[in-house]
Short mmCIF file of C-alpha atoms in Angstrom, two decimals:
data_model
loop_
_atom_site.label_atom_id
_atom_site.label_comp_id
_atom_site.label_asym_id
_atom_site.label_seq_id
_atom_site.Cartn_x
_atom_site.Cartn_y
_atom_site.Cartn_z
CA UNK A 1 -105.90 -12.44 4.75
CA UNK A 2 -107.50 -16.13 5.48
CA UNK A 3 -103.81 -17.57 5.21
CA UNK A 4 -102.11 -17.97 8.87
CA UNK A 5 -99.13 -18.88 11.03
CA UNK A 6 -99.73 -22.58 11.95
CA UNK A 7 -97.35 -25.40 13.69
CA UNK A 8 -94.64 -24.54 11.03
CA UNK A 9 -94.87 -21.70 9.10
CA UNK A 10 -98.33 -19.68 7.18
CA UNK A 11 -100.76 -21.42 5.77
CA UNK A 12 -103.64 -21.44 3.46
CA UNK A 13 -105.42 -22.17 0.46
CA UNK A 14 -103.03 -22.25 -2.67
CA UNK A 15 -105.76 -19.94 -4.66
CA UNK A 16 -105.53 -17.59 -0.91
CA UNK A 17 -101.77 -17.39 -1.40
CA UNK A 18 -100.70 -16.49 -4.63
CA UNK A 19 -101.27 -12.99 -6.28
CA UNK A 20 -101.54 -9.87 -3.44
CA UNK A 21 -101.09 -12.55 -0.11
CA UNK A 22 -97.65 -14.18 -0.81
CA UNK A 23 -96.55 -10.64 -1.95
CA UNK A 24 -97.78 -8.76 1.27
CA UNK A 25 -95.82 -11.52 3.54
CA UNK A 26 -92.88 -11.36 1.55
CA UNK A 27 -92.99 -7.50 2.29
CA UNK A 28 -93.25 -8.01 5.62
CA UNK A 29 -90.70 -10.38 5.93
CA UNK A 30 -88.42 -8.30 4.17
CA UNK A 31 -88.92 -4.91 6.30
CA UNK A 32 -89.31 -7.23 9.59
CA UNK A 33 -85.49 -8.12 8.34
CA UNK A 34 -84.48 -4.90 7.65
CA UNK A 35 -86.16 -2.94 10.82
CA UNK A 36 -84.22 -5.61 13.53
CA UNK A 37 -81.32 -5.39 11.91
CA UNK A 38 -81.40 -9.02 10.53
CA UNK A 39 -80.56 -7.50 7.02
CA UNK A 40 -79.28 -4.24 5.04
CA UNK A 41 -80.27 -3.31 1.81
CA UNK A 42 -78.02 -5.19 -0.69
CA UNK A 43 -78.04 -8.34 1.03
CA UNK A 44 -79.30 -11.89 -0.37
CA UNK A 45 -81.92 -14.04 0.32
CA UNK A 46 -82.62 -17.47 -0.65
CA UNK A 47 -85.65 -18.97 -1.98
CA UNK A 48 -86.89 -22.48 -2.54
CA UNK A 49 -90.30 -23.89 -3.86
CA UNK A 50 -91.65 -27.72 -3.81
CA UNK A 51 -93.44 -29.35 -6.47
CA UNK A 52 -96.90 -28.44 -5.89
CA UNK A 53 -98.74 -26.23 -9.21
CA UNK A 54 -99.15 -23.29 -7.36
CA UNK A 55 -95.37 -22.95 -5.64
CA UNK A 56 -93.77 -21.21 -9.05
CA UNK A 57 -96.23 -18.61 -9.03
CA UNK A 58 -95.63 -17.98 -5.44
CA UNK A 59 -91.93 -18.16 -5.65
CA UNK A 60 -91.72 -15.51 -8.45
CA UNK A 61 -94.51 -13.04 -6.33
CA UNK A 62 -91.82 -13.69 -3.71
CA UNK A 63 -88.73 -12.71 -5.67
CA UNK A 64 -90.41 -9.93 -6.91
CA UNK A 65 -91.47 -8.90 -3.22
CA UNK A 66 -87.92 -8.66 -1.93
CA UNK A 67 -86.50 -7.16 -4.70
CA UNK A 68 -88.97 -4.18 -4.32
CA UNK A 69 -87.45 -3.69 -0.39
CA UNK A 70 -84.01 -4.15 -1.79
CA UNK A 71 -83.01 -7.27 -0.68
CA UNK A 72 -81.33 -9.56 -3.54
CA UNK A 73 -83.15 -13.03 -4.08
CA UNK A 74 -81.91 -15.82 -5.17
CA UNK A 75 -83.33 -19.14 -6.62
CA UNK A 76 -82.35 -22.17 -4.64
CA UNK A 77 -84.67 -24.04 -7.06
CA UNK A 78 -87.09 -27.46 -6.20
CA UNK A 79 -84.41 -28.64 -3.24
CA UNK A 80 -85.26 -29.89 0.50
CA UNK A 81 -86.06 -27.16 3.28
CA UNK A 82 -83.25 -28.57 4.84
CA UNK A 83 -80.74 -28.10 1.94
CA UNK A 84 -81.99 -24.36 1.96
CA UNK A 85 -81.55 -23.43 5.55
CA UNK A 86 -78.40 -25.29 5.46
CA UNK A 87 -77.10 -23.04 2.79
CA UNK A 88 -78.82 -19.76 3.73
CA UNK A 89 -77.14 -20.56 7.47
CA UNK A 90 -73.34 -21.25 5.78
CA UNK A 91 -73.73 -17.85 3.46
CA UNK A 92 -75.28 -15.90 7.08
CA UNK A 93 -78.53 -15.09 4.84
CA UNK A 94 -82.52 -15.15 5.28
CA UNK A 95 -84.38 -17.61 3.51
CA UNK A 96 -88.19 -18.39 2.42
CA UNK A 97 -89.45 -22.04 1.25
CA UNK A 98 -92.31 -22.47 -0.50
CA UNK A 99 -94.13 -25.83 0.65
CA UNK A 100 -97.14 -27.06 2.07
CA UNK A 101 -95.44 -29.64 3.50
CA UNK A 102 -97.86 -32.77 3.57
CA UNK A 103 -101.09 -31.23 3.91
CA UNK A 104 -103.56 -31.33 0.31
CA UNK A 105 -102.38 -29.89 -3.30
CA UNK A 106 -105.27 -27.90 -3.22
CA UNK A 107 -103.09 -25.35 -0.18
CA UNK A 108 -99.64 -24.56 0.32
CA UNK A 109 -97.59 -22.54 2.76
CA UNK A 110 -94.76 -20.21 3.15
CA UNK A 111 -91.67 -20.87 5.69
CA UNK A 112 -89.32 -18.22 6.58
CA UNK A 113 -85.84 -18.19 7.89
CA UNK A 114 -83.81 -15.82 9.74
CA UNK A 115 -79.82 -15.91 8.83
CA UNK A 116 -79.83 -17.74 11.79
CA UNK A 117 -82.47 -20.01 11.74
CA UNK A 118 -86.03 -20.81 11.19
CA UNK A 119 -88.44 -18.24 12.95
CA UNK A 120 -90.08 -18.35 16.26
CA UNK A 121 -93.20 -17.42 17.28
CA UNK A 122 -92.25 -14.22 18.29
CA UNK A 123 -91.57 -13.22 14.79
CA UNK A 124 -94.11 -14.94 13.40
CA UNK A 125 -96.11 -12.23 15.80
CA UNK A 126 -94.30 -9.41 14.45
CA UNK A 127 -94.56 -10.50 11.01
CA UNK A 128 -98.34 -11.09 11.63
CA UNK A 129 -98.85 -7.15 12.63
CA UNK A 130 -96.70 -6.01 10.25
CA UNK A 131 -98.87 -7.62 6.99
CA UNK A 132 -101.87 -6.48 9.03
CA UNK A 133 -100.43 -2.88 9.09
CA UNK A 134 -99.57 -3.18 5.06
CA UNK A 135 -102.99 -5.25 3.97
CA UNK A 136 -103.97 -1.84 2.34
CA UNK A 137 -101.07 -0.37 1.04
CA UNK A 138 -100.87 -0.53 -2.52
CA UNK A 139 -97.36 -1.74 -3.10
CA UNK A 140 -96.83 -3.96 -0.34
CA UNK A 141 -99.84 -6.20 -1.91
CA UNK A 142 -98.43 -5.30 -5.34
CA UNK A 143 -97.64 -8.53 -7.60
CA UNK A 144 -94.70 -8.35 -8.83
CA UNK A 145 -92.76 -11.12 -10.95
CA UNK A 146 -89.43 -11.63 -9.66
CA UNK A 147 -86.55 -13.84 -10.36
CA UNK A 148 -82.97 -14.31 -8.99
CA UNK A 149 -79.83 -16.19 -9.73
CA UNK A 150 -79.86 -19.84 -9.83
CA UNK A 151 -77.86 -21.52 -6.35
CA UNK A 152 -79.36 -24.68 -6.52
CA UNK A 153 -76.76 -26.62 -7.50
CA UNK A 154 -74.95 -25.04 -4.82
CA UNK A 155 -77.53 -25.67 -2.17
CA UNK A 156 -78.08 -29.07 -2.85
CA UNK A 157 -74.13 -30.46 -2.99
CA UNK A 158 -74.17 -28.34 0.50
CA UNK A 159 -76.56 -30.94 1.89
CA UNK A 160 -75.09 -34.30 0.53
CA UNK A 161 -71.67 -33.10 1.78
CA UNK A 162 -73.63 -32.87 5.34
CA UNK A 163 -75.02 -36.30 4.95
CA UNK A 164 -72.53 -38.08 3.06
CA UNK A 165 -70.05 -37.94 6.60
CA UNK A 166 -73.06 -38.96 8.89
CA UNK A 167 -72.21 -42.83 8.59
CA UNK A 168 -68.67 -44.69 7.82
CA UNK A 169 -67.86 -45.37 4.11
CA UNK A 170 -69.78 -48.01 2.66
CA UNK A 171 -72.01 -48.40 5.77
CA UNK A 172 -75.12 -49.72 3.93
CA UNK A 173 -73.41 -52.23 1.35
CA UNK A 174 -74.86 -55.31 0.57
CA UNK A 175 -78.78 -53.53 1.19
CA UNK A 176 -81.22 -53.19 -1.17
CA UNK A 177 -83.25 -50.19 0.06
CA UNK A 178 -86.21 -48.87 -1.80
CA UNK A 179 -87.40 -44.67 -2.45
CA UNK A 180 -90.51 -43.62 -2.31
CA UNK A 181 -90.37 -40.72 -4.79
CA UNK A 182 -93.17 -39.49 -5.49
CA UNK A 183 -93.40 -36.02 -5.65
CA UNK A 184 -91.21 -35.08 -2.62
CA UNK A 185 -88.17 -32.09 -3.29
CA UNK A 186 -85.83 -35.04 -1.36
CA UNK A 187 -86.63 -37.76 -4.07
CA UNK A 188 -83.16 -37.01 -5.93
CA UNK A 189 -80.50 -36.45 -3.00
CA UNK A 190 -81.99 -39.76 -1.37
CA UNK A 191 -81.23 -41.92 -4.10
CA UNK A 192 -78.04 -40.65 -4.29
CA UNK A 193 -77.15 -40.93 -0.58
CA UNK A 194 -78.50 -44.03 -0.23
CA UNK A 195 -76.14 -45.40 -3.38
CA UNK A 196 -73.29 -43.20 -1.56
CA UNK A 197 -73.24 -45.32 1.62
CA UNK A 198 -72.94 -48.73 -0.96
CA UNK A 199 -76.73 -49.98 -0.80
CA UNK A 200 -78.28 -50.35 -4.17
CA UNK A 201 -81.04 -47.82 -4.34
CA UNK A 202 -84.55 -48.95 -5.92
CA UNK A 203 -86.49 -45.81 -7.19
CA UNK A 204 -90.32 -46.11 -6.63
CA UNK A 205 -93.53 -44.14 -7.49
CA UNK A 206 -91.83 -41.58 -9.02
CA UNK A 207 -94.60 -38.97 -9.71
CA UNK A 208 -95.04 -35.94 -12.02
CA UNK A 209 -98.25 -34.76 -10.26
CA UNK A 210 -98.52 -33.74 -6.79
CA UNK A 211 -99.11 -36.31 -3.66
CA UNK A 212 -99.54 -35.23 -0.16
CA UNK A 213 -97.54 -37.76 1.74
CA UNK A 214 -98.40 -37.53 5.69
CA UNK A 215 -95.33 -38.96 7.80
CA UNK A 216 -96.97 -38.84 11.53
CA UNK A 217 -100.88 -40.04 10.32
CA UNK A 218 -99.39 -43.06 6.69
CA UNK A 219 -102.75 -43.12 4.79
CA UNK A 220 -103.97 -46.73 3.77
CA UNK A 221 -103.15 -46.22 0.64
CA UNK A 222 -99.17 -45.17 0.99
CA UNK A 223 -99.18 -48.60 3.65
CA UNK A 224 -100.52 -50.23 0.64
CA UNK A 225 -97.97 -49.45 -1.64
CA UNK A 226 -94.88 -49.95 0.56
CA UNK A 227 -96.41 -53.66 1.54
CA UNK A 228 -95.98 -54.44 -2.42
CA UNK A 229 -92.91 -52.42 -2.51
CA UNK A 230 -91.37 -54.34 -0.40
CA UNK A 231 -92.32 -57.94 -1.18
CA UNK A 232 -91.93 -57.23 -5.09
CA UNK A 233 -88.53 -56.66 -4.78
CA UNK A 234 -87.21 -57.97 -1.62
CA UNK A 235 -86.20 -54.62 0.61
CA UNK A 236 -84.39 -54.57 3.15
CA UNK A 237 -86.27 -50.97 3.80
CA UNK A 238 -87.93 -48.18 1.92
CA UNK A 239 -87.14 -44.47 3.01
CA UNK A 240 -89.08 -41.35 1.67
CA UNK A 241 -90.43 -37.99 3.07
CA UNK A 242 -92.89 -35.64 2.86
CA UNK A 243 -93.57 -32.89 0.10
CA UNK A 244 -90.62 -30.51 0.90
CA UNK A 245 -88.18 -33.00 2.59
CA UNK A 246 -88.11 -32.33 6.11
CA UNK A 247 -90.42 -35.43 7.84
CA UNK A 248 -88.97 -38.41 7.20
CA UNK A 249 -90.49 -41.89 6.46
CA UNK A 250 -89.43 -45.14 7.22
CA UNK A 251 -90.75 -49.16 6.82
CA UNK A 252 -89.21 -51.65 7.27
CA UNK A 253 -88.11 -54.73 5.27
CA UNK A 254 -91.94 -55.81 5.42
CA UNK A 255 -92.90 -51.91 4.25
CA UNK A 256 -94.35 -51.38 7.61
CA UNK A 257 -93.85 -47.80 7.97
CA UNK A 258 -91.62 -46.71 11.83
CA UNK A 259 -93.37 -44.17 14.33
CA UNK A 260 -91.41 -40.58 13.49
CA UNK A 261 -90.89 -40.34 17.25
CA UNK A 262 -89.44 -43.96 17.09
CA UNK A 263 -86.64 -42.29 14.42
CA UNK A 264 -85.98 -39.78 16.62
CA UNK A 265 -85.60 -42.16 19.66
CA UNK A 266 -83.16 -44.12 17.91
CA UNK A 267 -81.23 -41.11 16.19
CA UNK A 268 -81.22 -39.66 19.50
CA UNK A 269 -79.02 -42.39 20.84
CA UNK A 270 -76.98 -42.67 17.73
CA UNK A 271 -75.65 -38.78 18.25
CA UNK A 272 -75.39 -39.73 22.22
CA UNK A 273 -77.89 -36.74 22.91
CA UNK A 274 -77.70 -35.00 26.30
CA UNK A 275 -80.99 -33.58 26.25
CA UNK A 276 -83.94 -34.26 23.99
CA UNK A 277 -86.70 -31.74 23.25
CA UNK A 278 -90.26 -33.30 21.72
CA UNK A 279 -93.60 -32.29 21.68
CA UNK A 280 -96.22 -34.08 23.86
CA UNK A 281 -97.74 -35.85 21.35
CA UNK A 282 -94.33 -38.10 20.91
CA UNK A 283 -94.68 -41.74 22.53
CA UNK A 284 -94.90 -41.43 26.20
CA UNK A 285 -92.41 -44.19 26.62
CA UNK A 286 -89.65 -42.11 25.27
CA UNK A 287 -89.29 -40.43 28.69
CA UNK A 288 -87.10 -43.58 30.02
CA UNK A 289 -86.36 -45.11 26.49
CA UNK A 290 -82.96 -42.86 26.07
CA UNK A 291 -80.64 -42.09 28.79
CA UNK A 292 -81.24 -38.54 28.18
CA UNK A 293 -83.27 -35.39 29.95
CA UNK A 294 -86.44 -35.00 28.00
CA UNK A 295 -88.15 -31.56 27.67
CA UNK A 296 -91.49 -31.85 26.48
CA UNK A 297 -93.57 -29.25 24.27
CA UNK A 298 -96.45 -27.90 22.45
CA UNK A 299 -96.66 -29.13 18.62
CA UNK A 300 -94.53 -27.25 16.67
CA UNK A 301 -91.11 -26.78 15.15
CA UNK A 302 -91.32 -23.21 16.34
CA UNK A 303 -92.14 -24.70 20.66
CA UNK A 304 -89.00 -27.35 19.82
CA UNK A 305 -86.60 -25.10 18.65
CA UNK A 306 -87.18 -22.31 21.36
CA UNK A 307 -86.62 -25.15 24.00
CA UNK A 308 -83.83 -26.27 22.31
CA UNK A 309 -82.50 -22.73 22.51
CA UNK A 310 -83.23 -22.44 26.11
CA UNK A 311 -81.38 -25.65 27.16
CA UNK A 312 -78.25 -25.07 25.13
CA UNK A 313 -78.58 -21.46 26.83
CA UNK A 314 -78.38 -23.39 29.98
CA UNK A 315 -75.00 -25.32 29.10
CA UNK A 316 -76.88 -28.67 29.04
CA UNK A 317 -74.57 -30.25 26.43
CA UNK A 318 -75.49 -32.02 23.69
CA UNK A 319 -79.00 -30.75 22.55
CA UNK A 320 -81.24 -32.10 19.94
CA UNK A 321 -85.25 -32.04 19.14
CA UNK A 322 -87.80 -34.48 17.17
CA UNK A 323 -91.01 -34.35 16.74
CA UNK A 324 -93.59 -37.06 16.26
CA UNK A 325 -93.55 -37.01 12.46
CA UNK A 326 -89.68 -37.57 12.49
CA UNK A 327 -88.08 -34.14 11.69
CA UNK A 328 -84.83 -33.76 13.47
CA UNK A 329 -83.64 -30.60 14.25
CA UNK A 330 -80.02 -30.02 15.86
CA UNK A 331 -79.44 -27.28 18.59
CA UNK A 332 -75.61 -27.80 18.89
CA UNK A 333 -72.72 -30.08 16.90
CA UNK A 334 -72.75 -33.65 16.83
CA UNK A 335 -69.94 -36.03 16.68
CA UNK A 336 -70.96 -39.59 16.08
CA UNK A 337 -67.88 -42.06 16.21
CA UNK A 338 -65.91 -38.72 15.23
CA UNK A 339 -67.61 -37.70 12.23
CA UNK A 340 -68.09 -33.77 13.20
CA UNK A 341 -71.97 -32.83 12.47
CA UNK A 342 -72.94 -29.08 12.83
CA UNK A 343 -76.33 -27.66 13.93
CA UNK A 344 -78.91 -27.30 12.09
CA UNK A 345 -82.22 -26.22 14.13
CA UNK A 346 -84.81 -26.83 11.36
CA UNK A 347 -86.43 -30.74 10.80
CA UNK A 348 -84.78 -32.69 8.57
CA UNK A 349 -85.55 -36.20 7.07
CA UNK A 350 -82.21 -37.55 5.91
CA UNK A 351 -80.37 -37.68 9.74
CA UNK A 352 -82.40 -39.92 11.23
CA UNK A 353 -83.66 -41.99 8.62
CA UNK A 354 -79.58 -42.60 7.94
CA UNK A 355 -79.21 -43.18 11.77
CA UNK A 356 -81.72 -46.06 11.83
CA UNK A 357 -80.88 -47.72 8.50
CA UNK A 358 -76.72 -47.51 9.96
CA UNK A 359 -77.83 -48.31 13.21
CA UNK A 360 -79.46 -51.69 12.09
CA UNK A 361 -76.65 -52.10 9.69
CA UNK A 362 -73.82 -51.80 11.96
CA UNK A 363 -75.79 -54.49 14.58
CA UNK A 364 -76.89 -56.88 11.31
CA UNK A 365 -80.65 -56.40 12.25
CA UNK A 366 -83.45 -56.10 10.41
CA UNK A 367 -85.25 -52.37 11.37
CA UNK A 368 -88.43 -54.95 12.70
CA UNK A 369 -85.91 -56.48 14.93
CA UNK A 370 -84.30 -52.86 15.78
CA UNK A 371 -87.75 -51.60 16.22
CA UNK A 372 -88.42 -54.40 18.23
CA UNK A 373 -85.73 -53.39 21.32
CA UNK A 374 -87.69 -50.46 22.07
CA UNK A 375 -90.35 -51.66 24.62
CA UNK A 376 -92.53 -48.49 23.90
CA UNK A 377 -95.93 -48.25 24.41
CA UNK A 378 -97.68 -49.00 20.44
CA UNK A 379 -98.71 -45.36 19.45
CA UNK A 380 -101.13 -44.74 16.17
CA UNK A 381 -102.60 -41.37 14.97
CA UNK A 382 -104.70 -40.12 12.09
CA UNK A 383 -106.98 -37.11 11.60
CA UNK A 384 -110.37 -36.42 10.53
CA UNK A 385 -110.12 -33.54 7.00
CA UNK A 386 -111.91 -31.67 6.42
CA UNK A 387 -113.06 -30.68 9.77
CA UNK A 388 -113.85 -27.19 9.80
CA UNK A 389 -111.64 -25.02 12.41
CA UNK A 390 -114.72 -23.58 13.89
CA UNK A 391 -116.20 -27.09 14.59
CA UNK A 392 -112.82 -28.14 15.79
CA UNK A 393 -112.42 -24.42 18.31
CA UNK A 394 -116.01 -25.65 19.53
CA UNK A 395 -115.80 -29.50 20.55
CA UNK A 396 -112.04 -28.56 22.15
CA UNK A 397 -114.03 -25.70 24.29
CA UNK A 398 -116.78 -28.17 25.39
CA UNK A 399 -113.96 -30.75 26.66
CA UNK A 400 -112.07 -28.30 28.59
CA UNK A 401 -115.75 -26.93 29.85
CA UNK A 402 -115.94 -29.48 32.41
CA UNK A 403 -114.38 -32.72 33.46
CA UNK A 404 -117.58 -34.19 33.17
CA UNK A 405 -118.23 -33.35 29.02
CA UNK A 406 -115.00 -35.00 28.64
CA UNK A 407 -115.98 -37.89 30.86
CA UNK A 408 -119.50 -38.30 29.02
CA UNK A 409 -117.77 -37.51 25.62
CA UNK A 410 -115.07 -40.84 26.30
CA UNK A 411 -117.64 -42.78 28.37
CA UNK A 412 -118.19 -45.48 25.33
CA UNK A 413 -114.05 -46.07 25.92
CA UNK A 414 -112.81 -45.51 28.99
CA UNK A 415 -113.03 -43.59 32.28
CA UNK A 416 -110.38 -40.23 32.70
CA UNK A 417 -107.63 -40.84 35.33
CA UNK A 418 -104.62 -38.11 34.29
CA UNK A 419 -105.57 -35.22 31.95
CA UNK A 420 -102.91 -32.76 29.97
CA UNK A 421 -103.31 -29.56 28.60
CA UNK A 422 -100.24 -28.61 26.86
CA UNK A 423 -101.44 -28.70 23.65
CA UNK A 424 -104.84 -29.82 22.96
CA UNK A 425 -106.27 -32.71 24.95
CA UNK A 426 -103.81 -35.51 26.22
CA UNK A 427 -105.99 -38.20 28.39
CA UNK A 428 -104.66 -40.83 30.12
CA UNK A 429 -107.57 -43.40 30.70
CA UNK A 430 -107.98 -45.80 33.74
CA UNK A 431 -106.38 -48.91 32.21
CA UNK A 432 -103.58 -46.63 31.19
CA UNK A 433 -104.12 -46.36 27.86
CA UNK A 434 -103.71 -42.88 26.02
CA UNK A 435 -105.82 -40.71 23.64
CA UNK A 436 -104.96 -37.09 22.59
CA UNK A 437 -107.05 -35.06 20.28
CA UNK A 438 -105.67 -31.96 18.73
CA UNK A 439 -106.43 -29.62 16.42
CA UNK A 440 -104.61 -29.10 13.74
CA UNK A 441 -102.36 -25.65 13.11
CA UNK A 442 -101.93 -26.35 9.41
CA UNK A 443 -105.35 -27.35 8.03
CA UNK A 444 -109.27 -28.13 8.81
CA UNK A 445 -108.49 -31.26 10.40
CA UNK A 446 -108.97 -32.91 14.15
CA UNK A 447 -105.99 -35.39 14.68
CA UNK A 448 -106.03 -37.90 16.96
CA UNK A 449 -103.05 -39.81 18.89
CA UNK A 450 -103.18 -43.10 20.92
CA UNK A 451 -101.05 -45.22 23.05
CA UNK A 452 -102.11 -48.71 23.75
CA UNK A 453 -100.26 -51.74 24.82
CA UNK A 454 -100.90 -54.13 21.86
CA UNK A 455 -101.32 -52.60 18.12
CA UNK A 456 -105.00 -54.03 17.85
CA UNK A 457 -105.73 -52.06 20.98
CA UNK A 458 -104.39 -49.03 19.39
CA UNK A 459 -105.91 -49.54 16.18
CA UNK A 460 -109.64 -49.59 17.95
CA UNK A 461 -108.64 -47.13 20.64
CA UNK A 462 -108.02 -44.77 17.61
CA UNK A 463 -110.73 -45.88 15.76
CA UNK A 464 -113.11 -44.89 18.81
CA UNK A 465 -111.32 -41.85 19.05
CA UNK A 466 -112.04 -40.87 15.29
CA UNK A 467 -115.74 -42.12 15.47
CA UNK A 468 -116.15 -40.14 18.87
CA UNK A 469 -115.25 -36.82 17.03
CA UNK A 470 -116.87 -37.65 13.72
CA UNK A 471 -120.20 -38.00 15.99
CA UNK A 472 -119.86 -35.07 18.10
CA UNK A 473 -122.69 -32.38 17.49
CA UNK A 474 -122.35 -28.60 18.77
#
């Protein structure tokens, strides 16, 4: 079983997933349901796939899984993995997406959903021992081809409703704001919103193959194309989102792509948050940006949400979380100007990328100019592939060995004043300027976050950062 729980949900290697894997995880999902009283025999359980080759397969093994434990599956179709726990919440049922998010087309993942939200790391434990317990039984690894009844109409009018009340009537009118397609499961429902709210809607790079589009780390070649975007047809912004829908992405009307945590700041004081829950890898300025209490956590939708659940526990109001990539997730209802929101504790990418394009619209700003109010420190990231996880495990251990291998290992850029451990390394040099490196939980990568006060500081802070890790030898 190479495949694993990572920051949001298991991951592997598409050709590691299909066949006996996706079918033994599916089992356990199912009987993890049905032991905890999450589920009875009988009961439904949606499923939704992105576009990458290998999802179908997976998605049938999957069908075919849960109707062997007696659970009825049905097939939300290519849609968002926010339009699916959206409707799997409204109808009180479990739900599995198939997506590997952003990472390569080469691997893929599965996500799973309670009937009351997405999972936490304590199931993904049980879950864990529970495939371990099955990995030789012969009909819990059994492929099975499965099918179910299709809901995705259903699903997807469920999440326009949601977004169509987010911002007045006609909020938008008189913009011209470009999609980035591709080969995201949001491509569709974006257009339309976007044409809902009055802006015309300019459909771009509409792809029939699949394209790994990274929200938190925009590869050169994505800031390439929404620099042409934008001049070629004179955008007032371009909106798009990762493979499955839930990280948004957003440049402005130069195609300069926002910071996700940026999104978040700015959504966050759109819904008039109480309290604001965000990994530590989110911009360090954010802290006294808001107006808000600000919980900080590891990476990971799973670390958000659980803090999310612990400060609503604590009657703190109005609770939200973001992470650096831009997913949203909502702990408790929103009312914006009146316009009732519920929650929905899973990221989604259409929330705040509709908060800062009616934000800027409401104020007649550009989003450069918006962008521009928020005296945040400039943050970059990007990541090293195709680092193996074992290389990655051993330069983490020798920086935590001893202050002085992380001294010697940042010597060429600057000397170590505050150090953080929450999740990876978070060091915050003597000039004050800010480098993290983390592992990633979803694939053989080493990413690496930086906070500097100018962008061509940040750009060769994180280009030392990169080169620092690319050179290290075990």
């Amino acid at each position: 079983m190479a495949a694993k729980f990572g920051t949001s949900g298991l991951r592997g290697l598409a050709t590691e997933l299909t066949g006996s894997t996706s079918a033994l995880y599916a089992t356990a999902f199912a009987r993890y349901l049905l032991g905890n009283g999450l589920a009875k025999p009988g009961d439904m359980i949606a499923v939704a796939q992105d576009f990458r080759d290998s999802s179908p397969e997976i998605a049938s093994t999957v069908m075919g899984s849960l109707k062997r434990e007696g659970l009825v599956p049905i097939d939300c179709g290519r849609i968002p993995t926010p339009a699916l726990a959206l409707y799997a919440m409204s109808r009180g049922a479990a739900a599995i997406m198939i997506t590997g998010s952003h990472i390569p087309a080469d691997r893929n993942g599965i996500k799973f959903y309670r009937p009351d939200g997405e999972i936490g790391k304590a199931d993904e434990t049980a879950i864990t021992e529970l495939a371990t317990d099955l990995a030789s039984d012969p009909v819990a690894t059994r492929v099975e081809e499965g099918s179910g009844d299709d809901h995705s109409a259903e699903a997807a009018a469920l999440l326009f409703k949601r977004n169509s009340k987010i911002l007045p009537a006609s909020a938008l009118s008189g913009l011209k704001i470009g999609v980035y397609q591709h080969s995201t499961v949001a491509r569709e429902t974006m257009v339309d919103i976007i044409r809902h709210y009055g802006a015309e809607a300019v459909a771009l790079g509409w792809s029939d193959s699949f394209i790994p589009v990274d929200t938190e780390a925009v590869s050169p070649d994505t800031e390439s194309l929404l620099l042409k975007w934008a001049g070629e047809h004179g955008l007032d912004a371009i909106i798009s989102a990762d493979g499955d829908g839930d990280r948004p992405l957003v440049a402005d009307e130069s195609g300069r792509p926002m910071r996700g945590d940026l999104l978040g700041l700015i959504a966050s004081r759109f819904l008039r948050a109480e309290v604001v829950v965000t990994p530590v890898t989110s911009n360090s300025g954010i802290d006294a940006a808001g107006g808000f209490e600000v919980v900080r956590t590891r990476v990971g939708s799973p670390f958000v949400i659980a803090a999310m659940s612990e400060a609503l526990g604590a009657g703190k109001g109005k609770v939200l979380g973001f992470e650096a990539n831009g997913g949203l997730m909502l702990a408790s209802d929103f009312s914006p100007e009146g316009r009732e929101i519920g929650p929905l504790p899973t990221r989604d990418s259409f929330l705040p990328a509709l908060a800062v394009l009616g934000t800027a619209a409401a104020r007649k700003m550009s989003l450069s100019e918006l962008a521009r109010e928020y005296s945040l420190p400039v943050a970059a990231a990007d990541r090293l592939e195709n680092f193996a996880t074992e290389r990655s495990a051993a330069l983490m251990a020798y920086l935590r060995g001893a202050r002085d291998n992380l001294s010697a290992f940042l010597s060429p850029i600057g000397t170590v004043a505050e150090i953080s451990d929450i999740d990876g390394l978070r060091v915050t040099l003597g000039d004050r300027r800010v480098i993290h490196f983390r592992p990633s939980g979803n694939a053989p990568e080493m990413r690496c976050y930086v906070e500097a006060p100018t962008a061509d500081e940040a750009d060769a802070l994180l280009k030392q950062g990169l080169a620092a890790i690319a050179a290290w030898k075990p």
